[in-house]
XYZ file of C-alpha atoms in Angstrom:
358
model
C 108.209 91.360 81.639
C 109.842 89.216 84.276
C 113.187 90.228 85.738
C 114.784 87.292 83.933
C 113.388 88.460 80.585
C 114.569 92.023 81.247
C 118.018 90.696 82.082
C 118.258 88.800 78.799
C 117.191 91.930 76.896
C 119.672 94.082 78.845
C 122.575 91.774 77.967
C 121.467 91.869 74.332
C 121.498 95.670 74.433
C 124.999 95.662 75.931
C 126.229 93.446 73.104
C 124.776 95.900 70.584
C 126.425 98.823 72.388
C 129.802 97.084 72.255
C 129.434 96.437 68.532
C 128.631 100.088 67.811
C 132.047 101.660 67.098
C 130.908 105.272 67.458
C 130.744 105.407 71.237
C 133.682 107.695 72.030
C 133.011 110.856 74.046
C 131.265 113.477 71.864
C 130.667 110.825 69.165
C 127.870 108.836 70.835
C 125.110 109.389 68.279
C 124.582 105.713 67.469
C 124.735 104.411 71.026
C 122.174 107.072 71.983
C 119.986 105.695 69.207
C 120.190 102.223 70.757
C 118.837 103.659 74.022
C 116.028 105.322 72.085
C 115.224 101.970 70.491
C 114.850 100.409 73.948
C 112.313 102.997 75.055
C 110.411 102.700 71.806
C 110.236 98.914 72.166
C 108.720 99.219 75.642
C 106.464 102.188 74.756
C 108.108 104.370 77.398
C 108.145 108.118 76.650
C 111.627 109.601 76.616
C 113.571 112.685 75.575
C 116.848 112.904 73.741
C 118.913 115.979 74.591
C 121.977 115.954 72.325
C 123.383 112.456 72.998
C 121.718 112.100 76.392
C 118.574 109.952 76.579
C 116.328 110.324 79.604
C 112.885 109.464 80.916
C 110.647 109.984 83.958
C 108.425 107.313 85.499
C 104.770 107.086 84.444
C 103.318 108.361 87.724
C 105.774 111.217 88.243
C 104.514 113.502 91.023
C 106.096 116.918 91.568
C 105.219 116.693 95.275
C 107.574 113.743 95.748
C 111.385 113.701 95.927
C 113.177 112.475 92.806
C 115.792 109.721 92.507
C 118.077 109.803 89.461
C 119.359 106.563 87.934
C 122.334 107.573 85.818
C 125.117 105.918 83.885
C 127.031 106.751 80.718
C 127.203 105.184 77.274
C 130.364 106.867 75.990
C 133.710 105.072 76.060
C 137.407 105.803 75.918
C 139.275 104.776 72.786
C 140.700 101.233 72.843
C 144.371 100.948 73.751
C 146.987 99.076 71.747
C 147.053 96.146 74.163
C 143.818 94.575 72.922
C 144.151 91.000 71.688
C 140.421 90.749 70.940
C 138.363 92.985 68.672
C 137.172 95.770 71.030
C 134.065 96.259 68.875
C 132.969 92.629 68.921
C 130.871 91.249 71.780
C 132.641 87.989 72.613
C 131.369 85.636 75.326
C 133.949 83.250 76.764
C 133.903 81.428 80.105
C 131.035 83.537 81.393
C 132.766 86.805 80.463
C 131.421 89.343 77.973
C 134.382 91.043 76.311
C 134.289 94.356 74.466
C 134.973 98.078 74.756
C 132.706 99.643 77.374
C 131.433 96.304 78.666
C 132.637 97.028 82.200
C 132.877 100.831 82.073
C 130.053 101.423 82.139
C 127.887 99.371 79.805
C 127.002 96.736 82.380
C 125.872 99.429 84.814
C 123.986 101.317 82.115
C 121.886 98.387 80.900
C 121.316 97.150 84.469
C 119.956 100.529 85.556
C 117.877 100.764 82.380
C 116.353 97.334 83.045
C 115.685 98.382 86.644
C 114.008 101.609 85.541
C 111.874 99.689 83.036
C 110.809 97.309 85.828
C 109.605 100.232 87.974
C 108.335 102.538 85.205
C 104.617 101.775 85.495
C 104.433 101.073 89.233
C 102.145 103.306 91.259
C 102.472 104.839 94.725
C 106.249 105.005 94.766
C 107.731 107.164 97.522
C 110.243 108.632 95.039
C 109.908 109.738 91.453
C 112.377 107.961 89.185
C 114.404 109.551 86.407
C 116.651 107.485 84.154
C 119.439 109.266 82.254
C 121.834 107.501 79.911
C 124.399 110.224 79.385
C 127.302 111.189 77.149
C 130.774 112.686 77.612
C 131.459 111.179 81.032
C 134.899 109.955 80.034
C 135.936 113.423 78.852
C 134.067 115.410 81.560
C 132.542 117.263 78.631
C 129.934 120.044 78.772
C 127.278 118.075 76.879
C 126.892 115.157 79.270
C 125.157 115.002 82.648
C 126.687 118.359 83.567
C 124.754 120.119 80.806
C 121.661 117.936 81.130
C 120.986 118.761 84.789
C 119.374 122.082 83.919
C 116.861 120.198 81.758
C 116.034 117.357 84.147
C 113.517 117.702 86.989
C 115.070 118.695 90.318
C 117.125 115.746 91.563
C 117.131 115.008 95.310
C 119.365 111.936 95.338
C 121.128 109.854 92.705
C 122.511 106.412 91.984
C 125.429 106.726 89.573
C 126.145 103.479 87.765
C 129.870 102.723 87.759
C 131.586 99.372 88.371
C 131.846 98.883 92.158
C 131.271 95.114 92.450
C 127.830 96.236 93.684
C 129.378 97.637 96.841
C 128.375 101.094 98.054
C 130.751 103.921 97.166
C 129.432 106.487 99.625
C 132.122 109.048 98.785
C 134.251 109.850 95.763
C 137.367 111.955 95.400
C 137.258 115.135 93.361
C 139.772 116.040 90.667
C 141.828 119.081 89.789
C 144.264 118.996 86.881
C 147.027 121.621 87.032
C 149.392 122.943 84.392
C 152.752 123.949 85.851
C 155.771 125.630 84.316
C 159.404 125.571 85.441
C 161.420 128.467 84.002
C 165.074 128.659 82.973
C 167.429 130.456 80.616
C 167.546 129.185 77.037
C 170.988 128.669 75.516
C 173.127 126.646 73.136
C 173.923 123.251 74.642
C 177.659 123.778 74.035
C 177.900 126.751 76.430
C 177.724 126.821 80.259
C 174.254 127.413 81.688
C 173.548 127.427 85.411
C 169.826 128.081 84.868
C 168.839 125.031 82.815
C 165.049 124.636 83.113
C 165.313 120.842 82.970
C 167.750 120.759 85.893
C 165.588 123.282 87.733
C 162.692 120.871 87.318
C 164.468 118.232 89.430
C 163.919 120.216 92.620
C 160.359 121.049 91.596
C 159.530 117.408 90.876
C 160.972 116.416 94.248
C 158.727 119.006 95.919
C 155.653 117.576 94.226
C 156.741 114.051 95.179
C 157.111 115.000 98.842
C 154.206 117.410 99.343
C 151.535 116.300 101.803
C 148.142 117.726 102.642
C 147.353 117.855 106.332
C 143.693 116.813 106.398
C 142.822 113.162 105.889
C 139.381 111.649 105.387
C 137.949 108.663 107.214
C 136.262 107.522 104.007
C 138.565 108.785 101.235
C 141.983 108.868 102.874
C 144.592 111.452 101.868
C 144.679 113.876 98.969
C 146.685 112.194 96.173
C 148.959 114.357 93.980
C 150.685 112.828 90.948
C 152.821 114.388 88.220
C 151.538 112.665 85.070
C 153.100 114.548 82.131
C 156.337 116.384 81.430
C 157.425 118.164 78.267
C 160.486 120.230 77.367
C 162.848 120.974 74.537
C 162.668 120.898 70.747
C 166.135 119.821 69.640
C 169.260 118.205 71.061
C 171.551 121.235 70.958
C 169.263 123.830 72.536
C 168.557 124.222 76.262
C 164.831 125.041 76.582
C 163.470 128.074 78.370
C 160.805 126.080 80.218
C 159.607 122.657 81.329
C 155.874 122.063 81.308
C 154.253 119.681 83.801
C 150.760 118.308 84.262
C 149.701 117.434 87.802
C 146.697 115.248 88.683
C 145.275 115.883 92.170
C 142.585 113.643 93.679
C 140.863 115.654 96.397
C 139.245 114.171 99.499
C 136.129 115.534 101.197
C 138.154 117.587 103.701
C 139.096 120.173 101.059
C 137.338 122.037 98.307
C 139.070 122.151 94.951
C 139.539 125.880 95.466
C 141.382 125.270 98.737
C 143.748 122.810 97.059
C 144.382 125.296 94.276
C 145.108 128.070 96.775
C 147.574 125.897 98.687
C 149.517 124.876 95.584
C 149.576 128.343 94.088
C 150.952 129.738 97.344
C 153.565 127.081 98.080
C 154.607 125.289 94.869
C 158.117 126.325 93.679
C 156.881 127.101 90.165
C 154.033 128.719 88.282
C 150.917 126.548 88.531
C 147.326 127.027 87.314
C 144.227 124.815 87.570
C 142.379 123.885 84.407
C 139.022 123.676 86.213
C 137.702 123.630 89.773
C 134.318 122.083 88.937
C 134.935 118.410 89.749
C 134.603 118.393 93.527
C 134.417 115.389 95.831
C 130.954 113.939 96.448
C 129.249 111.814 99.069
C 126.058 110.521 100.630
C 125.452 110.172 104.390
C 125.806 106.627 105.646
C 122.451 107.107 107.348
C 120.643 107.764 104.044
C 117.892 105.187 103.299
C 119.644 104.153 100.066
C 122.847 103.316 101.918
C 121.053 101.625 104.796
C 119.051 99.532 102.337
C 122.279 98.447 100.624
C 123.881 97.556 103.949
C 120.789 95.516 104.837
C 121.347 93.593 101.581
C 124.865 92.715 102.695
C 126.784 95.296 100.629
C 129.903 97.018 101.967
C 130.565 100.772 102.027
C 133.817 102.405 100.876
C 135.325 105.585 99.460
C 136.181 105.631 95.757
C 139.411 107.176 94.393
C 138.091 107.320 90.814
C 136.049 110.103 89.259
C 132.555 109.773 87.788
C 129.539 111.928 86.962
C 128.961 112.181 90.703
C 131.357 115.117 90.525
C 128.791 117.298 88.728
C 125.936 116.534 91.139
C 125.142 118.817 94.061
C 122.719 116.356 95.693
C 123.682 113.281 97.730
C 124.772 110.502 95.386
C 125.689 106.843 95.660
C 128.054 105.151 93.199
C 126.960 101.575 92.664
C 127.128 99.082 89.834
C 128.133 95.670 88.492
C 131.674 95.135 87.267
C 135.071 95.957 88.722
C 136.705 99.382 88.452
C 140.143 97.800 88.055
C 139.061 96.450 84.635
C 138.100 99.891 83.332
C 140.217 101.225 80.441
C 142.213 97.984 80.295
C 142.974 95.840 77.252
C 140.382 93.127 76.559
C 137.899 94.798 78.900
C 135.155 92.457 80.123
C 132.309 91.988 82.555
C 130.951 88.707 83.886
C 127.414 87.990 82.665
C 126.595 86.883 86.186
C 127.581 90.353 87.454
C 124.907 91.895 85.239
C 122.315 89.386 86.405
C 123.172 90.041 90.050
C 123.364 93.792 89.418
C 119.813 94.006 88.107
C 118.552 91.827 90.933
C 120.297 93.937 93.586
C 119.247 97.270 92.051
C 115.618 96.108 92.126
C 115.882 94.823 95.692
C 117.496 98.093 96.760
C 114.782 100.238 95.190
C 112.069 97.984 96.579
C 113.352 98.871 100.020
C 113.471 102.613 99.318
C 110.886 103.669 96.743
C 108.299 101.045 97.729
C 108.629 101.429 101.517
C 109.870 97.905 102.148
C 112.889 98.942 104.173
């Protein structure tokens, strides 16, 4: 098929994905089936592992390095701000509206079209693996994280997330902490100089003011944000504790363990990490993938948002059509032209790298 024909088919697949309501993390059975249908239509062998659908190129050679093309087909649940049906693919003024259109359906179908374009080509310098994966939005165990042990060894990866087709050469890691501020419970009518809610004021101020010494040229500073607070059960009872949730976006100058150690030593309250697995990720600017993208006029930057890059131990580049600022918003959309340009740029990029045209 021509690139134009593949693009038309990819947009059609994205419309079908949008109109499949069961796409939430851990509920992606039907969207996985749509990916299976694509491979069946093009007679490309594939494997489905839970709700992950993956394939290796026809002339896979274990003596060659392997490039993973990955994006996810799960979505978050639609918020209450939608004015359009989130499960209806609506095209208006060149925009395709619908849940998951931008995050990350446009990237997913663009990478799938790109993989299909290269599937049968011989004498590539890299093997290609495509993986349309589940549970990215929930960082679940049955997405790319669990699939990696099944896939061939991956040497480098392109992770499809909306970047306006610019090159995210680094991505912040994430640690979520649960913190607890203690106090003395009492009846609200009696004096209490150890009210946990009042004690939390000083603790919240500490979290607001805390700074981490090491900054990153690509990713900037570590970003700590208190995102949830919960205390009390009734109006006339002073609670014994205030519970906080803290979101920390970690740059490439710290490991998640180091951030955890710092907070546990210095925070003025009890604090525990939920997980230390989602570390920052990056790819050297000198890597052929990055240099090929720069040669095509794309800019490099560091991304503050998390993706499946966090579970990869190999160098990885985040790159895809769409705009990250539209992700998880009401009336989510992607421009059809962004998908067209995304497929074209993915193919040009791989031509420079896997076909020795750089």
